[in-house]
Each structure stands twice: as structure tokens, then as C-alpha cells.
């Protein structure tokens, strides 16, 4: 396999604990656009190669996941880390792991979910990602464990893809894969963030709640609502980025996420524009909030908790968290209002005012006409001379690495 290029489409935050992941837009020898992921995977008997996970997903006909063209380890003894052989970690140090340089090339090239052009595209792509998650969980018996804005892509046809399965875990595996949390901090459930690493098991309900946080984050950042830019920045900082602790490896958080769910922030304060997207968010909020009502005093949760015991309504909502079918059906209902969703375009006024929280490339720019083979190869080769790197602002430097 030969690939030409390419333009850096993604570069992970440069912190010592990262896996130096980069993504490149490349072109193969036939002129087909491809996406090449360059990373340093953790060498562990409990963690599968990402390419093997995709093969398992395809074997079980899981929908809405990208097709792998080729994958494998980089060749050479220098392509594997050796620091762990010479340094003994102390109690204050992070666990030293052995890493292997690894490449994986995907047939599909998508744009980030945050670059949606209208609410229909946002809801449909998220719905497809949930269907992929459902198929993996029920058919391949795999839990994704890293639902985030960056791991949901939109294809040229407007379909959604769920990517980055390297930290997924087989449901029948009782052995912990990593000692710390798994996921992207901003979109992890309030339940996981409120516990110290290793204290709470990562279960289906946590991933489903992450889909809700993704939808809210994207809507607040780029959707239609009545909040000021300053109000959005404050909400993002407090609800999605905040953490506390002596160091990043022991960080906890999630208090604002939990409080927002209990107090129905999206319904009472977000000032969302009327339409199917708002109704969808409101209903999801009403379901996920019940996770955090059980331990609330009666006066704080009204009729949901009576004499310290959950009501029948609350118990019915809790049951939904152990199944994906209900959320798939709710997204399908929203998508039936296609015309209304299409009419509700992203808010272009917010894009330039939040430069640190979004990539430079817009959805419109990403949907240019298809180029010829020679144009694609020339463009890919020329990008290296431009020295421009587009980065996804998924994790900030001060955000705990998970």
C-alpha cells in the first residue's frame, strides 16, 4: 500500500502522558482519499490492536463504523518505547507503559461532528453513532468507553461514523485494562468523574450519558440558542472542563454536570431554539438526571423521590439506562421532523467568536467538489510545504488525561 501526503487533520495535545496521536488526510495510488491515523498504542495483553477491533465489528455486521484499508505496527526496533526498561516509577509517578508505533488507514474521510451544517445532520450523525454503539454492545459484545465529539464523524453523504475503538472493552472481560479512567474528560459521565480513578465501573449507562453530553456541548457551542458567548464559555469551563485534585492522574470532577442534570439546565437556562432538537435534548435530560436523584433529599427532587425511595416514574427511567433501544427510538422520532431540523442551521455568528474551542475548517469548506486524482495528489503533497496544522480542541492542556 502506498499513500501520498498528507495534511495534518488531527494532532493530539502535546502532554507527556499522551500517545502522540496524529491524523493525516492522504491519497492512495488510485487517487482515493483516505484517513491515516498515526499513534503509539499501549502494548498490553488486555488491549487489542485497533485494527483487530474493527475486524471484529465488521464480522458482526456492526453499522456505521469505518472500513479499514490496512493497519499494523511500524517496522523497526526504534518504533517501540524502552523507557520502562530503565526507569522505576515511584508512587508519585504515572504508570510507565510500553508503547508501539502503529498505523491504521480508513477508507472513509469524514468531518468532525462539530462542523455539522444543520440540526438534521447533527442529529442523524449522532443517531448513527448510537446505532454503531448498540450493534457493538449487543452483537460484538464490546463497550466503546470513549464517546466524544471527536469520535463521531460526518461523511460526505451526511451519515455518521463512530471511530476510535482502541480503548473499547469486551463485556466478558473481568480484568481491568487500565488503572485510570477511560474516555475524554469533557464528555465522560458525571458518575465516572465524581469517583476517583478505578472506583466506578464504566458501564453502558456511562456511554449513553456521554452521547447526551456530546449533543449538549455541540449545541451550546454551535447551535441556535439565546445564551451569550460569555455565558457559553462559562458553562463549557464549569460543566465540561473543570476538575480538581492534587494532580491530573487523581483528578475528580463532574459536580456541575450532575447539578445541571438534576436542575435541568438545558431546559431552564440554555434558551434553546424551538424545534425537534430542543425536544430531544429535553427528553434525554429527563432520563439521565434520574441517575443522580436517588441520593438526593426529598425536597430537592420533588415527586421523583418519596421518603428517600425512588418513585415508580424514576424507576421506569432508570431501567432505560440499561438498554439502548429507547434512545435509538427517540432519535428516530426526532429525525422524522426532517424539514424542521434542516431549516435549523448552525449559528455562524458563534464560530468566529469561539476560536479556541473549534477548528478552523467549516462544514461548508469541507464539502467542495470532488477533485481529480492529480489534483488530490498535488494538494496532499503540497500541504507539507504550507506548515499549517489543524487541531481538534478536544482536550485542553490543563484537562486531565484519561
mmCIF file with all atom_site columns, C-alpha atoms in Angstrom, residues 92-182:
data_model
loop_
_atom_site.group_PDB
_atom_site.id
_atom_site.type_symbol
_atom_site.label_atom_id
_atom_site.label_alt_id
_atom_site.label_comp_id
_atom_site.label_asym_id
_atom_site.label_entity_id
_atom_site.label_seq_id
_atom_site.pdbx_PDB_ins_code
_atom_site.Cartn_x
_atom_site.Cartn_y
_atom_site.Cartn_z
_atom_site.occupancy
_atom_site.B_iso_or_equiv
_atom_site.pdbx_formal_charge
_atom_site.auth_seq_id
_atom_site.auth_comp_id
_atom_site.auth_asym_id
_atom_site.auth_atom_id
_atom_site.pdbx_PDB_model_num
ATOM 1  C CA . UNK A 1 92  ? 4.253   9.909   42.630 1.00 0.00 ? 92  UNK A CA 1
ATOM 2  C CA . UNK A 1 93  ? 4.819   8.928   39.011 1.00 0.00 ? 93  UNK A CA 1
ATOM 3  C CA . UNK A 1 94  ? 2.331   7.775   36.426 1.00 0.00 ? 94  UNK A CA 1
ATOM 4  C CA . UNK A 1 95  ? 2.480   4.130   35.428 1.00 0.00 ? 95  UNK A CA 1
ATOM 5  C CA . UNK A 1 96  ? 5.179   3.601   32.814 1.00 0.00 ? 96  UNK A CA 1
ATOM 6  C CA . UNK A 1 97  ? 3.852   1.661   29.832 1.00 0.00 ? 97  UNK A CA 1
ATOM 7  C CA . UNK A 1 98  ? 5.448   0.182   26.783 1.00 0.00 ? 98  UNK A CA 1
ATOM 8  C CA . UNK A 1 99  ? 4.201   1.753   23.530 1.00 0.00 ? 99  UNK A CA 1
ATOM 9  C CA . UNK A 1 100 ? 4.405   0.616   19.917 1.00 0.00 ? 100 UNK A CA 1
ATOM 10 C CA . UNK A 1 101 ? 4.260   2.943   16.897 1.00 0.00 ? 101 UNK A CA 1
ATOM 11 C CA . UNK A 1 102 ? 1.116   1.976   14.987 1.00 0.00 ? 102 UNK A CA 1
ATOM 12 C CA . UNK A 1 103 ? -0.666  2.969   11.783 1.00 0.00 ? 103 UNK A CA 1
ATOM 13 C CA . UNK A 1 104 ? -4.231  2.392   10.631 1.00 0.00 ? 104 UNK A CA 1
ATOM 14 C CA . UNK A 1 105 ? -5.759  3.665   7.377  1.00 0.00 ? 105 UNK A CA 1
ATOM 15 C CA . UNK A 1 106 ? -9.502  4.134   6.885  1.00 0.00 ? 106 UNK A CA 1
ATOM 16 C CA . UNK A 1 107 ? -11.403 4.165   3.605  1.00 0.00 ? 107 UNK A CA 1
ATOM 17 C CA . UNK A 1 108 ? -13.803 6.911   4.684  1.00 0.00 ? 108 UNK A CA 1
ATOM 18 C CA . UNK A 1 109 ? -12.823 10.524  5.311  1.00 0.00 ? 109 UNK A CA 1
ATOM 19 C CA . UNK A 1 110 ? -15.271 12.430  7.475  1.00 0.00 ? 110 UNK A CA 1
ATOM 20 C CA . UNK A 1 111 ? -15.514 15.817  9.116  1.00 0.00 ? 111 UNK A CA 1
ATOM 21 C CA . UNK A 1 112 ? -15.883 16.344  12.881 1.00 0.00 ? 112 UNK A CA 1
ATOM 22 C CA . UNK A 1 113 ? -19.395 16.330  14.313 1.00 0.00 ? 113 UNK A CA 1
ATOM 23 C CA . UNK A 1 114 ? -18.940 19.938  15.437 1.00 0.00 ? 114 UNK A CA 1
ATOM 24 C CA . UNK A 1 115 ? -18.813 21.003  11.774 1.00 0.00 ? 115 UNK A CA 1
ATOM 25 C CA . UNK A 1 116 ? -22.440 19.980  11.134 1.00 0.00 ? 116 UNK A CA 1
ATOM 26 C CA . UNK A 1 117 ? -24.312 22.282  8.741  1.00 0.00 ? 117 UNK A CA 1
ATOM 27 C CA . UNK A 1 118 ? -27.807 21.938  10.253 1.00 0.00 ? 118 UNK A CA 1
ATOM 28 C CA . UNK A 1 119 ? -29.600 20.198  13.106 1.00 0.00 ? 119 UNK A CA 1
ATOM 29 C CA . UNK A 1 120 ? -30.676 17.303  10.884 1.00 0.00 ? 120 UNK A CA 1
ATOM 30 C CA . UNK A 1 121 ? -27.064 16.454  10.132 1.00 0.00 ? 121 UNK A CA 1
ATOM 31 C CA . UNK A 1 122 ? -26.152 16.767  13.828 1.00 0.00 ? 122 UNK A CA 1
ATOM 32 C CA . UNK A 1 123 ? -28.989 14.518  14.997 1.00 0.00 ? 123 UNK A CA 1
ATOM 33 C CA . UNK A 1 124 ? -28.556 11.977  12.195 1.00 0.00 ? 124 UNK A CA 1
ATOM 34 C CA . UNK A 1 125 ? -24.794 11.597  12.678 1.00 0.00 ? 125 UNK A CA 1
ATOM 35 C CA . UNK A 1 126 ? -25.244 11.196  16.434 1.00 0.00 ? 126 UNK A CA 1
ATOM 36 C CA . UNK A 1 127 ? -28.058 8.710   15.852 1.00 0.00 ? 127 UNK A CA 1
ATOM 37 C CA . UNK A 1 128 ? -25.849 6.637   13.554 1.00 0.00 ? 128 UNK A CA 1
ATOM 38 C CA . UNK A 1 129 ? -23.069 6.661   16.155 1.00 0.00 ? 129 UNK A CA 1
ATOM 39 C CA . UNK A 1 130 ? -25.532 5.379   18.760 1.00 0.00 ? 130 UNK A CA 1
ATOM 40 C CA . UNK A 1 131 ? -26.633 2.630   16.357 1.00 0.00 ? 131 UNK A CA 1
ATOM 41 C CA . UNK A 1 132 ? -22.974 1.642   15.939 1.00 0.00 ? 132 UNK A CA 1
ATOM 42 C CA . UNK A 1 133 ? -22.566 1.594   19.706 1.00 0.00 ? 133 UNK A CA 1
ATOM 43 C CA . UNK A 1 134 ? -25.727 -0.524  20.063 1.00 0.00 ? 134 UNK A CA 1
ATOM 44 C CA . UNK A 1 135 ? -24.548 -3.016  17.454 1.00 0.00 ? 135 UNK A CA 1
ATOM 45 C CA . UNK A 1 136 ? -21.146 -3.345  19.070 1.00 0.00 ? 136 UNK A CA 1
ATOM 46 C CA . UNK A 1 137 ? -22.649 -3.796  22.524 1.00 0.00 ? 137 UNK A CA 1
ATOM 47 C CA . UNK A 1 138 ? -25.351 -6.292  21.587 1.00 0.00 ? 138 UNK A CA 1
ATOM 48 C CA . UNK A 1 139 ? -23.740 -8.210  18.717 1.00 0.00 ? 139 UNK A CA 1
ATOM 49 C CA . UNK A 1 140 ? -19.966 -7.970  19.175 1.00 0.00 ? 140 UNK A CA 1
ATOM 50 C CA . UNK A 1 141 ? -20.252 -7.667  22.993 1.00 0.00 ? 141 UNK A CA 1
ATOM 51 C CA . UNK A 1 142 ? -17.980 -4.616  23.103 1.00 0.00 ? 142 UNK A CA 1
ATOM 52 C CA . UNK A 1 143 ? -18.353 -1.366  25.061 1.00 0.00 ? 143 UNK A CA 1
ATOM 53 C CA . UNK A 1 144 ? -16.768 1.664   23.361 1.00 0.00 ? 144 UNK A CA 1
ATOM 54 C CA . UNK A 1 145 ? -15.876 3.709   26.509 1.00 0.00 ? 145 UNK A CA 1
ATOM 55 C CA . UNK A 1 146 ? -14.693 6.878   24.725 1.00 0.00 ? 146 UNK A CA 1
ATOM 56 C CA . UNK A 1 147 ? -17.757 8.640   23.323 1.00 0.00 ? 147 UNK A CA 1
ATOM 57 C CA . UNK A 1 148 ? -16.735 12.194  22.427 1.00 0.00 ? 148 UNK A CA 1
ATOM 58 C CA . UNK A 1 149 ? -17.223 14.960  19.867 1.00 0.00 ? 149 UNK A CA 1
ATOM 59 C CA . UNK A 1 150 ? -14.011 13.960  18.120 1.00 0.00 ? 150 UNK A CA 1
ATOM 60 C CA . UNK A 1 151 ? -15.008 10.322  17.797 1.00 0.00 ? 151 UNK A CA 1
ATOM 61 C CA . UNK A 1 152 ? -18.146 10.952  15.764 1.00 0.00 ? 152 UNK A CA 1
ATOM 62 C CA . UNK A 1 153 ? -17.584 11.887  12.127 1.00 0.00 ? 153 UNK A CA 1
ATOM 63 C CA . UNK A 1 154 ? -19.904 13.050  9.351  1.00 0.00 ? 154 UNK A CA 1
ATOM 64 C CA . UNK A 1 155 ? -19.371 11.606  5.873  1.00 0.00 ? 155 UNK A CA 1
ATOM 65 C CA . UNK A 1 156 ? -19.888 13.451  2.590  1.00 0.00 ? 156 UNK A CA 1
ATOM 66 C CA . UNK A 1 157 ? -23.331 11.832  2.429  1.00 0.00 ? 157 UNK A CA 1
ATOM 67 C CA . UNK A 1 158 ? -24.258 13.171  5.875  1.00 0.00 ? 158 UNK A CA 1
ATOM 68 C CA . UNK A 1 159 ? -24.056 9.811   7.627  1.00 0.00 ? 159 UNK A CA 1
ATOM 69 C CA . UNK A 1 160 ? -22.375 9.341   10.988 1.00 0.00 ? 160 UNK A CA 1
ATOM 70 C CA . UNK A 1 161 ? -19.385 7.148   11.856 1.00 0.00 ? 161 UNK A CA 1
ATOM 71 C CA . UNK A 1 162 ? -18.271 6.086   15.333 1.00 0.00 ? 162 UNK A CA 1
ATOM 72 C CA . UNK A 1 163 ? -14.474 5.824   15.436 1.00 0.00 ? 163 UNK A CA 1
ATOM 73 C CA . UNK A 1 164 ? -11.576 5.281   17.883 1.00 0.00 ? 164 UNK A CA 1
ATOM 74 C CA . UNK A 1 165 ? -12.350 1.866   19.328 1.00 0.00 ? 165 UNK A CA 1
ATOM 75 C CA . UNK A 1 166 ? -8.861  1.268   20.728 1.00 0.00 ? 166 UNK A CA 1
ATOM 76 C CA . UNK A 1 167 ? -9.984  1.578   24.362 1.00 0.00 ? 167 UNK A CA 1
ATOM 77 C CA . UNK A 1 168 ? -13.145 -0.474  23.928 1.00 0.00 ? 168 UNK A CA 1
ATOM 78 C CA . UNK A 1 169 ? -13.567 -3.463  26.216 1.00 0.00 ? 169 UNK A CA 1
ATOM 79 C CA . UNK A 1 170 ? -15.165 -6.891  25.737 1.00 0.00 ? 170 UNK A CA 1
ATOM 80 C CA . UNK A 1 171 ? -18.168 -7.301  28.016 1.00 0.00 ? 171 UNK A CA 1
ATOM 81 C CA . UNK A 1 172 ? -16.946 -10.702 29.202 1.00 0.00 ? 172 UNK A CA 1
ATOM 82 C CA . UNK A 1 173 ? -13.595 -9.310  30.357 1.00 0.00 ? 173 UNK A CA 1
ATOM 83 C CA . UNK A 1 174 ? -13.384 -9.013  34.131 1.00 0.00 ? 174 UNK A CA 1
ATOM 84 C CA . UNK A 1 175 ? -9.782  -7.801  34.117 1.00 0.00 ? 175 UNK A CA 1
ATOM 85 C CA . UNK A 1 176 ? -9.246  -4.045  34.139 1.00 0.00 ? 176 UNK A CA 1
ATOM 86 C CA . UNK A 1 177 ? -7.487  -2.802  31.022 1.00 0.00 ? 177 UNK A CA 1
ATOM 87 C CA . UNK A 1 178 ? -6.193  0.428   32.540 1.00 0.00 ? 178 UNK A CA 1
ATOM 88 C CA . UNK A 1 179 ? -5.904  1.641   36.112 1.00 0.00 ? 179 UNK A CA 1
ATOM 89 C CA . UNK A 1 180 ? -7.211  5.116   35.278 1.00 0.00 ? 180 UNK A CA 1
ATOM 90 C CA . UNK A 1 181 ? -10.484 6.246   33.720 1.00 0.00 ? 181 UNK A CA 1
ATOM 91 C CA . UNK A 1 182 ? -11.098 5.618   30.054 1.00 0.00 ? 182 UNK A CA 1
#
